[in-house]
mmCIF file of C-alpha atoms and ligand atoms in Angstrom:
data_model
loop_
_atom_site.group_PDB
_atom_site.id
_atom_site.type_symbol
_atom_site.label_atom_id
_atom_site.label_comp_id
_atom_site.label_asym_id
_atom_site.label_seq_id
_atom_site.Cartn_x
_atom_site.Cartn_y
_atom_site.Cartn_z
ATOM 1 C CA UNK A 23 24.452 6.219 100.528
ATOM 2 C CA UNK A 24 22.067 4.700 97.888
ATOM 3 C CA UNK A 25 22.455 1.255 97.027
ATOM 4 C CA UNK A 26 23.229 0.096 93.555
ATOM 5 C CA UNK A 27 20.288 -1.416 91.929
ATOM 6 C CA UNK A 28 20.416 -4.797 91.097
ATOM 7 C CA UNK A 29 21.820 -6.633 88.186
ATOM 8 C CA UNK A 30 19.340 -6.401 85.099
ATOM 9 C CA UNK A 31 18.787 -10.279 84.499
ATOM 10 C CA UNK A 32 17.675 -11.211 81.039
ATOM 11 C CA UNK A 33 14.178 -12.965 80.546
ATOM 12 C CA UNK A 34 15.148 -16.905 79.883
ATOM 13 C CA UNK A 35 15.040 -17.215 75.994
ATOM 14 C CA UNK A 36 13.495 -20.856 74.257
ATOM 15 C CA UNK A 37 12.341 -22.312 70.758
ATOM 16 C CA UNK A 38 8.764 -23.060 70.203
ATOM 17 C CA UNK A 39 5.662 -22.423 72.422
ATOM 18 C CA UNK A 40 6.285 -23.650 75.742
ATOM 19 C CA UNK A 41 9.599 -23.883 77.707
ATOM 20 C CA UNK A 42 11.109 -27.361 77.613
ATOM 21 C CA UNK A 43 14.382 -27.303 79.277
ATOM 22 C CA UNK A 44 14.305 -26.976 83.118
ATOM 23 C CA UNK A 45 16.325 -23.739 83.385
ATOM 24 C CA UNK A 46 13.971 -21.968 81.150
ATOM 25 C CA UNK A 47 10.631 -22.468 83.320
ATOM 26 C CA UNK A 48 11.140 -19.761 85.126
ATOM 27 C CA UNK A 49 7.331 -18.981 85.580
ATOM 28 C CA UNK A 50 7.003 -22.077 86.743
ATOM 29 C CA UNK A 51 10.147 -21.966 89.257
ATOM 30 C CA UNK A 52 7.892 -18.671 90.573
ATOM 31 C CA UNK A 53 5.103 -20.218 91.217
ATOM 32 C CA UNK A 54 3.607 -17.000 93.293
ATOM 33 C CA UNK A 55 4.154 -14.539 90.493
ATOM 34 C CA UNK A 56 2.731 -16.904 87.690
ATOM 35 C CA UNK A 57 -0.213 -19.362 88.856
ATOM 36 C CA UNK A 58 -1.825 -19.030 85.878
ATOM 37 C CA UNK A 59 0.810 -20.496 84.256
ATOM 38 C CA UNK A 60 1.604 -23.353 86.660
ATOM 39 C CA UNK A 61 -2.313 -24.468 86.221
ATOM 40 C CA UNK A 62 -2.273 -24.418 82.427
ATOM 41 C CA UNK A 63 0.661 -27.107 83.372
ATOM 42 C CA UNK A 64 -1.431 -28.779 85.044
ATOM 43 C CA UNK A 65 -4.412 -28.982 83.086
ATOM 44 C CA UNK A 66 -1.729 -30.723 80.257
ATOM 45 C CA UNK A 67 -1.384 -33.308 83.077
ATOM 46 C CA UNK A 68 2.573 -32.244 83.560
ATOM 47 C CA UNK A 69 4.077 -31.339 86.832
ATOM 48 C CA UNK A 70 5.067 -27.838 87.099
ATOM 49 C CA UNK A 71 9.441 -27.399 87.465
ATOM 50 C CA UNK A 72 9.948 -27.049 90.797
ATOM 51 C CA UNK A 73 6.667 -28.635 92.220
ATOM 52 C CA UNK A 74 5.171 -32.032 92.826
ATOM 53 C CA UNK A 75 1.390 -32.983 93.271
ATOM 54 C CA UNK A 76 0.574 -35.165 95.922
ATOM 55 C CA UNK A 77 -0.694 -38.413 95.175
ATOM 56 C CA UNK A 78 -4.125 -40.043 96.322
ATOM 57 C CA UNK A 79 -5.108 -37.226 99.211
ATOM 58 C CA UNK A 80 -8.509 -38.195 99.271
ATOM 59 C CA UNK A 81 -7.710 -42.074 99.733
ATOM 60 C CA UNK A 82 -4.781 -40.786 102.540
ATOM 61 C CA UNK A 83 -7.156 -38.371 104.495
ATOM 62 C CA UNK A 84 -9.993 -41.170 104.556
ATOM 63 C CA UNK A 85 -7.045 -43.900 105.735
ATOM 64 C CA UNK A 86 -5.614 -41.695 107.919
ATOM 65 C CA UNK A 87 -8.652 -39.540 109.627
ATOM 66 C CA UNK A 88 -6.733 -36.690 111.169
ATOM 67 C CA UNK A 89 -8.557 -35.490 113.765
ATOM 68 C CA UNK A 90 -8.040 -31.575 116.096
ATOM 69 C CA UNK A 91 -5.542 -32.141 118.711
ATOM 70 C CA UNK A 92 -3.651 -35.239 117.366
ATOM 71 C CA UNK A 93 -0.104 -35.582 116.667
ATOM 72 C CA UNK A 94 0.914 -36.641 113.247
ATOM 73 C CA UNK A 95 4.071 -37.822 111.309
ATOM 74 C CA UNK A 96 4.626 -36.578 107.964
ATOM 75 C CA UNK A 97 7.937 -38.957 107.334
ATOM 76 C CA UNK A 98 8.782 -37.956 103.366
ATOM 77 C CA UNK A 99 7.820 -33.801 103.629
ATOM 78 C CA UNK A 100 9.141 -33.207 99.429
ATOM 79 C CA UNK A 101 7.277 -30.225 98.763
ATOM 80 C CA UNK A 102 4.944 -30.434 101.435
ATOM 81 C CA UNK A 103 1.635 -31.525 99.267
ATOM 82 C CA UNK A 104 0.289 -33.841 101.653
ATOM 83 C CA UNK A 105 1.735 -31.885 104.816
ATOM 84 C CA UNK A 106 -0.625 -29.019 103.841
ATOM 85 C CA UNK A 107 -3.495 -30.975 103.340
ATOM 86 C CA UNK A 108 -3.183 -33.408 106.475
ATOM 87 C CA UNK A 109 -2.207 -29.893 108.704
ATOM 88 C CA UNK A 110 -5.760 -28.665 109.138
ATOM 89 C CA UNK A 111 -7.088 -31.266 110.255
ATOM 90 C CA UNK A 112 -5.129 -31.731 113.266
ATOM 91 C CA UNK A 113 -5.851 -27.685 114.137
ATOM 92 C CA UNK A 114 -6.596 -26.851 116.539
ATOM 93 C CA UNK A 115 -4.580 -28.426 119.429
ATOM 94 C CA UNK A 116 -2.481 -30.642 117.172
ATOM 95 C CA UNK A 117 1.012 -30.686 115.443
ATOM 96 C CA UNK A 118 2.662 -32.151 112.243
ATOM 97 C CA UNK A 119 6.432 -33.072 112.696
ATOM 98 C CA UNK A 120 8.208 -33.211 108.888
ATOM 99 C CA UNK A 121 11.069 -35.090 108.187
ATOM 100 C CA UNK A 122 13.010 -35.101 105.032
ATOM 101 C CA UNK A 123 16.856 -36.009 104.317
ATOM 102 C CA UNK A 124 17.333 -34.003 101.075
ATOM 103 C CA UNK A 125 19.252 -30.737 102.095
ATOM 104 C CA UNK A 126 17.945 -28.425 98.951
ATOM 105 C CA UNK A 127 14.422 -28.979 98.496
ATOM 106 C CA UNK A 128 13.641 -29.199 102.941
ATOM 107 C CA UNK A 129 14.419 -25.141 103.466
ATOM 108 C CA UNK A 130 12.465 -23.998 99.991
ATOM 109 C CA UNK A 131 9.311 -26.298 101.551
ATOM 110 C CA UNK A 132 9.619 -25.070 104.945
ATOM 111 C CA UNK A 133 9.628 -21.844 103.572
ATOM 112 C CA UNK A 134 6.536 -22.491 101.737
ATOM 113 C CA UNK A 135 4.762 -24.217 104.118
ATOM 114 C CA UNK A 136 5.670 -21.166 107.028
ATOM 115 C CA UNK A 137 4.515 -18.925 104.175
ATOM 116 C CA UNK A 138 1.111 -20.728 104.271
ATOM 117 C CA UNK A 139 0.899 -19.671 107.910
ATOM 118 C CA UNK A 140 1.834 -22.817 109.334
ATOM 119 C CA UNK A 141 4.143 -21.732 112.298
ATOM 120 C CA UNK A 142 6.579 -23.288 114.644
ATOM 121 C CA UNK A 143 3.425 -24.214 117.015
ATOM 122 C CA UNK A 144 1.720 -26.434 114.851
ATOM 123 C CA UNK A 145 4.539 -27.605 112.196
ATOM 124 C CA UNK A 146 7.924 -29.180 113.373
ATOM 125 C CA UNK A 147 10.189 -29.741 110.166
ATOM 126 C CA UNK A 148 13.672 -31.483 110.555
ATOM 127 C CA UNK A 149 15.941 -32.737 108.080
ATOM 128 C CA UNK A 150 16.283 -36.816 108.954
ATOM 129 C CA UNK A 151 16.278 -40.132 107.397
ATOM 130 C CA UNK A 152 12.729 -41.789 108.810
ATOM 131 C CA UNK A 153 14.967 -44.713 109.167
ATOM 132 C CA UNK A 154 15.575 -42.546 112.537
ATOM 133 C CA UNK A 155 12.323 -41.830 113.473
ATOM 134 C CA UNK A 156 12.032 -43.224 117.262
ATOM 135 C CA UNK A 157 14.573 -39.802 117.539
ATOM 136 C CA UNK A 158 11.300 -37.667 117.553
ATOM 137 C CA UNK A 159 9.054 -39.787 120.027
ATOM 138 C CA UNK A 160 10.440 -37.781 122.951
ATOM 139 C CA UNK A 161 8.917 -34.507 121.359
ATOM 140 C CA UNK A 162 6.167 -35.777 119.993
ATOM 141 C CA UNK A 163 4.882 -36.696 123.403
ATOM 142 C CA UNK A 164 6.009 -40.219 123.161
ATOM 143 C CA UNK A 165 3.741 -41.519 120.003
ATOM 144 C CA UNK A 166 1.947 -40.637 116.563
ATOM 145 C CA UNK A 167 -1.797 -40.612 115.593
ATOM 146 C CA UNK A 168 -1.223 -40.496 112.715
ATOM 147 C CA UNK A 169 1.713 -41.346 110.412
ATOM 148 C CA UNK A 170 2.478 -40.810 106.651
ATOM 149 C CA UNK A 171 5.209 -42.294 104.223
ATOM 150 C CA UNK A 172 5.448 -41.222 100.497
ATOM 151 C CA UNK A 173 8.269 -43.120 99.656
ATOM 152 C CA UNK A 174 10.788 -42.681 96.601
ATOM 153 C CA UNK A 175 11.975 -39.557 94.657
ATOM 154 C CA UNK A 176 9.918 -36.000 94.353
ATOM 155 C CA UNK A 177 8.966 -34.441 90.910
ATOM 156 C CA UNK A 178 11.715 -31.684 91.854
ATOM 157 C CA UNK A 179 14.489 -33.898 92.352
ATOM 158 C CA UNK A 180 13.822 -35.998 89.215
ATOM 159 C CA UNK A 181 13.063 -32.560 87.089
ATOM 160 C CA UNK A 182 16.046 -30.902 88.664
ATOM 161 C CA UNK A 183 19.101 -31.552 86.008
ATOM 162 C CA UNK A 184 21.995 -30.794 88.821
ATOM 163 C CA UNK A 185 20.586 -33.460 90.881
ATOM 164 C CA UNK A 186 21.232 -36.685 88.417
ATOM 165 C CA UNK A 187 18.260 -38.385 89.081
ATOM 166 C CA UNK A 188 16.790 -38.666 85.361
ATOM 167 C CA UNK A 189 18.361 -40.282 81.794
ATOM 168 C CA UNK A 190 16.485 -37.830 80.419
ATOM 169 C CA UNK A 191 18.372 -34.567 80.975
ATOM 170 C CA UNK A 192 22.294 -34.140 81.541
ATOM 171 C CA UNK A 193 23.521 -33.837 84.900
ATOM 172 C CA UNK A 194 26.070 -35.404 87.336
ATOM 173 C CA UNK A 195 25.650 -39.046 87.420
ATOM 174 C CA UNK A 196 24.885 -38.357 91.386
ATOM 175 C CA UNK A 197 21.252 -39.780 92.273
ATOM 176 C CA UNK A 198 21.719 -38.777 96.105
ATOM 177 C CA UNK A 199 18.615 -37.649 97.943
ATOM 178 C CA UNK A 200 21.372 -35.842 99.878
ATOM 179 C CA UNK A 201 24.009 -35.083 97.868
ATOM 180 C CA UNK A 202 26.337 -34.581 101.308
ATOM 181 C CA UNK A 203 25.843 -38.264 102.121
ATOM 182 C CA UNK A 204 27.848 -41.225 101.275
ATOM 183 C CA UNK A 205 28.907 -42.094 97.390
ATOM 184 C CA UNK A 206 27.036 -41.120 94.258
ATOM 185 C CA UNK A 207 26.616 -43.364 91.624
ATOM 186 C CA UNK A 208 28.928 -42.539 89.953
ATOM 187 C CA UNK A 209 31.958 -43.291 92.656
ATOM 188 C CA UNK A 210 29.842 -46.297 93.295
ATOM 189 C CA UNK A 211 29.933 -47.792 89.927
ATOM 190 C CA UNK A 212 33.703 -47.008 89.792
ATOM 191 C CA UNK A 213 33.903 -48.697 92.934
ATOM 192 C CA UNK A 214 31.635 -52.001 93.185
ATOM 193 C CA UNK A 215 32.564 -55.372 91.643
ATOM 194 C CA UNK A 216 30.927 -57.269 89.356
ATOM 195 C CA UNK A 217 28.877 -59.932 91.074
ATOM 196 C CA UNK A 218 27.844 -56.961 93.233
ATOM 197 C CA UNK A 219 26.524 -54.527 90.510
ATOM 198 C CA UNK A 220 24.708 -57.877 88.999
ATOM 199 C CA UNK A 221 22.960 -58.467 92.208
ATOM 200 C CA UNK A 222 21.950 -54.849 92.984
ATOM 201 C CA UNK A 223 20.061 -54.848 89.803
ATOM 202 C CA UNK A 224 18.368 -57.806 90.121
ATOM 203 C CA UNK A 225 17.173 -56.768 93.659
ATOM 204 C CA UNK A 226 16.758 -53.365 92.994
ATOM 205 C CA UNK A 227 14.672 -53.672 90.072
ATOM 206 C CA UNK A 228 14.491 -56.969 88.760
ATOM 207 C CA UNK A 229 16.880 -56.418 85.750
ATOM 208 C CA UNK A 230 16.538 -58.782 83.406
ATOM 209 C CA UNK A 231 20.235 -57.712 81.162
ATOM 210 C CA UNK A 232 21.900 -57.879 84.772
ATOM 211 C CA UNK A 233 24.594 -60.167 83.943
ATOM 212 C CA UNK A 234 25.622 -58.029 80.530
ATOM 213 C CA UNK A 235 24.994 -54.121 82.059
ATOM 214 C CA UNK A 236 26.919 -55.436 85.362
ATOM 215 C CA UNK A 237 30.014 -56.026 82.545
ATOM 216 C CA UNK A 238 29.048 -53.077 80.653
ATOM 217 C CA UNK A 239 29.253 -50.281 83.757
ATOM 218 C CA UNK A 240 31.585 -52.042 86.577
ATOM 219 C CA UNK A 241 34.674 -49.811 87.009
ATOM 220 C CA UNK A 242 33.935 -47.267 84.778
ATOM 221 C CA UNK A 243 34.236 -43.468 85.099
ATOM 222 C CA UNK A 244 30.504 -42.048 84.560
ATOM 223 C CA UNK A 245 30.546 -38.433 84.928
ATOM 224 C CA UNK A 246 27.186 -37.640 83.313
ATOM 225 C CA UNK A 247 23.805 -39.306 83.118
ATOM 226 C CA UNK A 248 23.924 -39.171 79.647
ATOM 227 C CA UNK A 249 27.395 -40.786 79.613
ATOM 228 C CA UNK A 250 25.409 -43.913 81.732
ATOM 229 C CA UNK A 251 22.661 -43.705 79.153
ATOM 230 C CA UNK A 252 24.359 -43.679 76.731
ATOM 231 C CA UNK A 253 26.279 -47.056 77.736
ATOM 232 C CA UNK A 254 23.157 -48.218 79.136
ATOM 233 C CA UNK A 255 21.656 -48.023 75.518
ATOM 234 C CA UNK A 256 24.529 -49.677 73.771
ATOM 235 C CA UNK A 257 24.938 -52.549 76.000
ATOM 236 C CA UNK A 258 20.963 -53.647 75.546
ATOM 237 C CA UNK A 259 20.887 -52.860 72.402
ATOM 238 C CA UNK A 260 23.401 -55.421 71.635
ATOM 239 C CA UNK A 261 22.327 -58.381 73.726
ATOM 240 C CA UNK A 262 18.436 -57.920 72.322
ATOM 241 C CA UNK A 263 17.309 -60.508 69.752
ATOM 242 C CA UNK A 264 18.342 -59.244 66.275
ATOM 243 C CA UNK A 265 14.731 -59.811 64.410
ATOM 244 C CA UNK A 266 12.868 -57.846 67.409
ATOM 245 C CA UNK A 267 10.940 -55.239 65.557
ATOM 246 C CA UNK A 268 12.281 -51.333 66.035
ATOM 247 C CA UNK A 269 9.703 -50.264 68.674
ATOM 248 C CA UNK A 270 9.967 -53.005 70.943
ATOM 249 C CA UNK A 271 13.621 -52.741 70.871
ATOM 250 C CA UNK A 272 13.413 -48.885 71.986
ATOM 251 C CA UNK A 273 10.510 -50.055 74.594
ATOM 252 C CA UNK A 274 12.992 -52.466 76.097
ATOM 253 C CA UNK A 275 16.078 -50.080 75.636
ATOM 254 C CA UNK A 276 13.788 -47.290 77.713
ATOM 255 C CA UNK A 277 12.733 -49.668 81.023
ATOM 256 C CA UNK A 278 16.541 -50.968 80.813
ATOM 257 C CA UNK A 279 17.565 -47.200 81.413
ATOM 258 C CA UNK A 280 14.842 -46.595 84.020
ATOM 259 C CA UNK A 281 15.509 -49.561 85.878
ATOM 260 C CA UNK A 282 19.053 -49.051 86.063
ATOM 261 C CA UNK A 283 18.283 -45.824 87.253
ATOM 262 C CA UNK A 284 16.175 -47.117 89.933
ATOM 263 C CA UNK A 285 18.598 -49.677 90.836
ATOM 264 C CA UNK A 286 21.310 -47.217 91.166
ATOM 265 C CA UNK A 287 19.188 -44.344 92.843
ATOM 266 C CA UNK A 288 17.865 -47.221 95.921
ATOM 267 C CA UNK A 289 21.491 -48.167 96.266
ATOM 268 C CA UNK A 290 23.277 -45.205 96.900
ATOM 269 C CA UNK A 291 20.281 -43.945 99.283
ATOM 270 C CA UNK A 292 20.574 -47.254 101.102
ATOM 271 C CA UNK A 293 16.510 -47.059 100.151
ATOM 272 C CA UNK A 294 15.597 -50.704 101.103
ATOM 273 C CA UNK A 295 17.664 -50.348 104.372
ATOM 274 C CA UNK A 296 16.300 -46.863 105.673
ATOM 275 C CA UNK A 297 12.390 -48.820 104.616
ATOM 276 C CA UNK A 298 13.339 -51.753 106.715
ATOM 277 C CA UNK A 299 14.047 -49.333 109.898
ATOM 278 C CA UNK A 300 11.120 -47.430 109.354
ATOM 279 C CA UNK A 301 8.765 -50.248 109.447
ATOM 280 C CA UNK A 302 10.607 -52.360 112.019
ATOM 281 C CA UNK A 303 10.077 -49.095 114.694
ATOM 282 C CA UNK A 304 6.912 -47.855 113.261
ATOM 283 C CA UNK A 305 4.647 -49.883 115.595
ATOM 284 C CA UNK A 306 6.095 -49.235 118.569
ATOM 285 C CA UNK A 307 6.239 -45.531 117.509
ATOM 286 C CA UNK A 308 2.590 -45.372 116.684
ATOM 287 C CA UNK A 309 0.231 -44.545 119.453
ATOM 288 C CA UNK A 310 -2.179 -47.182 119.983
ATOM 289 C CA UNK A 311 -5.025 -47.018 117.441
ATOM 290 C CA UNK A 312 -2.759 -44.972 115.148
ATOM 291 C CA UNK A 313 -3.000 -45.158 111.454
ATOM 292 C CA UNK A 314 -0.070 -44.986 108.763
ATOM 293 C CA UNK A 315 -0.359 -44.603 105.266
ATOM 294 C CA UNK A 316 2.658 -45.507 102.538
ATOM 295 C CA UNK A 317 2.853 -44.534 99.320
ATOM 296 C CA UNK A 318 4.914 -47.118 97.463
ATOM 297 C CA UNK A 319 6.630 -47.025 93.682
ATOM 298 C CA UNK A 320 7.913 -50.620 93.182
ATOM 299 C CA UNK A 321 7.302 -53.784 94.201
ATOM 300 C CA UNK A 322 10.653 -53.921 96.143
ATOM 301 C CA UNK A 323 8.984 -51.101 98.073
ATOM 302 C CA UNK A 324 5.758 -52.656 98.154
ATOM 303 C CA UNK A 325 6.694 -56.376 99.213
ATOM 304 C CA UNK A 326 8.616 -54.433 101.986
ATOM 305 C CA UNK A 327 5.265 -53.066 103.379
ATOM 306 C CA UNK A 328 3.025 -55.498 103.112
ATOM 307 C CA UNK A 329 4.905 -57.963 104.881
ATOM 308 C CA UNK A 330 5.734 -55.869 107.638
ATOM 309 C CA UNK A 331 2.170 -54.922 107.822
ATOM 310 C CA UNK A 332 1.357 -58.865 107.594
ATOM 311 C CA UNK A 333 3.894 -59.889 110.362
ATOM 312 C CA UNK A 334 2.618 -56.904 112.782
ATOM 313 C CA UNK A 335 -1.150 -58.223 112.382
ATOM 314 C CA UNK A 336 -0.129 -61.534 112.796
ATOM 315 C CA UNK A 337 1.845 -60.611 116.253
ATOM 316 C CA UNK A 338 -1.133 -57.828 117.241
ATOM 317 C CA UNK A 339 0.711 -55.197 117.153
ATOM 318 C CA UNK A 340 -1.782 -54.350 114.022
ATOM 319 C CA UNK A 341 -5.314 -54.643 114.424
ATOM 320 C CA UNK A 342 -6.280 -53.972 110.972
ATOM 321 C CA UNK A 343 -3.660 -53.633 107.753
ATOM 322 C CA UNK A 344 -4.479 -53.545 104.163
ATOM 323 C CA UNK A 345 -5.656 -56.672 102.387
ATOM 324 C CA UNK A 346 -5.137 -55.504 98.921
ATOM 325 C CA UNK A 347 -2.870 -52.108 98.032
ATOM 326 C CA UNK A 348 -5.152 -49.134 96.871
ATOM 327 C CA UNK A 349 -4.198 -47.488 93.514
ATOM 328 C CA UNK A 350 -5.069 -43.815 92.434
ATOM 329 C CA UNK A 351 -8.512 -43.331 90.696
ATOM 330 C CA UNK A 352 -8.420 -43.563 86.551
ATOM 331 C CA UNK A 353 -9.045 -39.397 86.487
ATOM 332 C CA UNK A 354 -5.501 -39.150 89.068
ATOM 333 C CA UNK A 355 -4.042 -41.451 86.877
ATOM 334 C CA UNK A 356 -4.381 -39.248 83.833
ATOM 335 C CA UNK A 357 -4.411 -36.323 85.436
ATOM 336 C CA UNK A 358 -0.968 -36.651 86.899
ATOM 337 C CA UNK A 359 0.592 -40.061 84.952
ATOM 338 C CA UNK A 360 3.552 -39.924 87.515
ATOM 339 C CA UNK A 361 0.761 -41.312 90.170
ATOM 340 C CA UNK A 362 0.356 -44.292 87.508
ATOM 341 C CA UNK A 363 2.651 -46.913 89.253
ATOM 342 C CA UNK A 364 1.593 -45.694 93.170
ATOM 343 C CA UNK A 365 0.490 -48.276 95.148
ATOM 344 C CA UNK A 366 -0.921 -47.307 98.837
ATOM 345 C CA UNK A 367 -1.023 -49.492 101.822
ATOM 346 C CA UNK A 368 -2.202 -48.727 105.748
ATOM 347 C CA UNK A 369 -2.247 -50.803 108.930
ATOM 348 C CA UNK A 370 -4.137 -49.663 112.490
ATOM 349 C CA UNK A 371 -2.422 -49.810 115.478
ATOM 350 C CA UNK A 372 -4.027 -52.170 117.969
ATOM 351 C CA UNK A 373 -5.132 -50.475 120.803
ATOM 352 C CA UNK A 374 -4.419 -54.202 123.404
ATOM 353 C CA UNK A 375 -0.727 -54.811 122.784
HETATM 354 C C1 LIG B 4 7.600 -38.715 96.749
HETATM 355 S S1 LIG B 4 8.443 -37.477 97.623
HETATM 356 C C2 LIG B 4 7.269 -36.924 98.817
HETATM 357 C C3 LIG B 4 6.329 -35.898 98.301
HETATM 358 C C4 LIG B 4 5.411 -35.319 99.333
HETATM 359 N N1 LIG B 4 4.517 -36.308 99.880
HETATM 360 C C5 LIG B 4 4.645 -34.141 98.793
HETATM 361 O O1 LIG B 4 3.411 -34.134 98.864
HETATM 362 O O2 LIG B 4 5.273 -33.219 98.291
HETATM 363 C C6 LIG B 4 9.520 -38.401 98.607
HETATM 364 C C7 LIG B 4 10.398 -37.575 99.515
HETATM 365 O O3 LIG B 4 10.926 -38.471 100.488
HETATM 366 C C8 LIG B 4 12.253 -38.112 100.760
HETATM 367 N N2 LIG B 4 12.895 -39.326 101.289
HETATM 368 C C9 LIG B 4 13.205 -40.459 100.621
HETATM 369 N N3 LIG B 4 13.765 -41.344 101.450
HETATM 370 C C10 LIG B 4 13.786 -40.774 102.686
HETATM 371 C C11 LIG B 4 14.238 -41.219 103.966
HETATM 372 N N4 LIG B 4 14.784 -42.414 104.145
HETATM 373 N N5 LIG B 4 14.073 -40.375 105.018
HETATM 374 C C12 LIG B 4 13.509 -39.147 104.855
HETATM 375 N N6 LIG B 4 13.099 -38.664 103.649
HETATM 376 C C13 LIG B 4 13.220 -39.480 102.582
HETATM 377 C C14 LIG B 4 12.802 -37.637 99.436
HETATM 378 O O4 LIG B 4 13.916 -36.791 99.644
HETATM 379 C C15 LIG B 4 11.593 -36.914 98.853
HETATM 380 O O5 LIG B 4 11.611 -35.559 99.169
#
């Protein structure tokens, strides 16, 4: 018996030159088929749907120095960017594990990455919160070489609509890295009181209209991003000084929205929690005269490091950290603006204690 031939699927129709709705990139979304496309992206200094670009490689590889035969820790995989460039350099003889907790994006990358000719020997991927990452020591022969944490959100999961991660597109007001774990933010705004809300904004992002968006969004029932937004916009709108000139006013208006969106996004991913873990075990889970890299986004994420890093030297578990954070070069900067606000930290395992 023949099989039927498949469904004839419509090419995805838009207005104007390029493709500005997620759903219609699908050259992008098919990377393979239409490179030339995804570069011309690039070369406008966007990120391609579907991809992200790794952020200061150069600056990581240098920190980092993988080297044939060592073991390394790749604790935020996304879409595998810095996995692929950090994986050579520990061939022959050495092995990457890959950790990730979001459920959608980890099997596409692994495919990818398996598809690169990375295989089973050399590239261990596992979906797990790095808050858990003395889980792996026993398989990675009891330490790391080499260990590397790009915290926050990928460029997939923020340009993904269904995922709820962005004011800027409509989607379920979710903002779960994995959407199977605990509330979104919706539920949570339904749920949380209002001291609560007021405080998770001030230490999630330093909100300065805490007091009025905590009354504006406690208890309600948020479906949609743009239904937060949209609240979002009305509540700071009214509390900002009446003679403020137009622009300002929508400047403000804008960092209100992403900072509530920040806010909301670290909560329900227990973000500052999972970092604490991660860089309370790290030391003991980094071989001696291991190096670790982390990417950070914020300066809740940042402070976070660099006092970790700062305690560990003090108690010599750290021979070397970071005195200052590293920032990507001017030409990464413009080249990809979502590197603008990465700051980059590393600390070297003593090899005494
Ligand atoms: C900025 S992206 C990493 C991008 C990656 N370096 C690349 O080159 O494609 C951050 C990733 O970390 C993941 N992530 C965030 N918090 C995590 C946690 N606590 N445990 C494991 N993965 C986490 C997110 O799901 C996301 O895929």
């Amino acid at each position: 018996m023949t099989e039927a031939p498949p469904p004839h699927k419509r090419r995805v129709r838009y207005a104007g030159r390029n493709p500005r709705r997620y759903e219609e990139k699908y050259k992008e979304l098919d990377p393979a088929r239409h490179a030339d496309e995804v570069q011309k992206v690039m070369q406008r200094g966007q990120t391609p749907a579907g991809m992200h670009r790794p952020i200061c490689v150069p600056e990581i590889l240098g920190i980092l120095s993988p080297q044939p035969g060592e073991v390394g820790l790749d604790a935020t995989l996304g879409f595998g960017g810095h996995a692929q460039e950090l994986l050579p350099h520990l061939l022959p003889g050495g092995r990457l594990f890959a950790i990730d907790v979001d459920p959608l994006e980890l099997p596409r990358t692994e495919t990818r990455l398996r598809g690169l000719g990375f295989d089973e020997g050399m590239l261990t991927v596992r979906r797990m919160n790095f808050a858990r990452l003395a889980e792996l020591l026993p398989e990675a022969g009891g330490g790391f070489d080499v260990v590397l944490a790009d915290l926050g959100v990928s460029s997939m999961q923020i340009d993904n609509p269904t995922r709820g991660f962005s004011f800027k597109v409509d989607g379920p007001l979710d903002l779960r890295l994995d959407p199977g774990s605990g509330p979104s933010a919706s539920e949570l705004l339904l749920a949380i009181t209002r001291p609560a809300l007021r405080e998770l904004l001030i230490d999630n992002a330093d909100e300065p209209h805490a007091v009025a968006l905590a009354a504006a969004l406690q208890g309600q029932y948020l479906q949609t991003t743009t239904e937060l937004a949209a609240k979002v916009r009305a509540c700071v709108g009214a509390v900002l000084p009446r003679k403020l000139p137009e622009t300002e006013a929508q400047l403000e208006i804008r960092k209100a929205l992403q900072r509530t969106f920040q806010a909301l996004r670290i909560a329900v991913n227990d973000e500052f929690g999972a970092l604490e873990q991660f860089l309370q075990a790290l030391p003991t889970c980094l071989k001696r005269g291991g190096r670790v890299a982390i990417l950070s986004f914020h300066s809740g994420e940042d402070r976070r490091v660099k006092k970790a890093f700062q305690t560990g030297e003090r108690s010599g578990l750290y021979a070397r950290v970071a005195d200052a954070f590293i920032r990507p070069s001017f030409d990464e900067q413009r080249a990809n603006p979502r590197s603008s606000s990465a700051k980059l930290r590393w600390a070297v395992r003593s090899d005494v204690v």
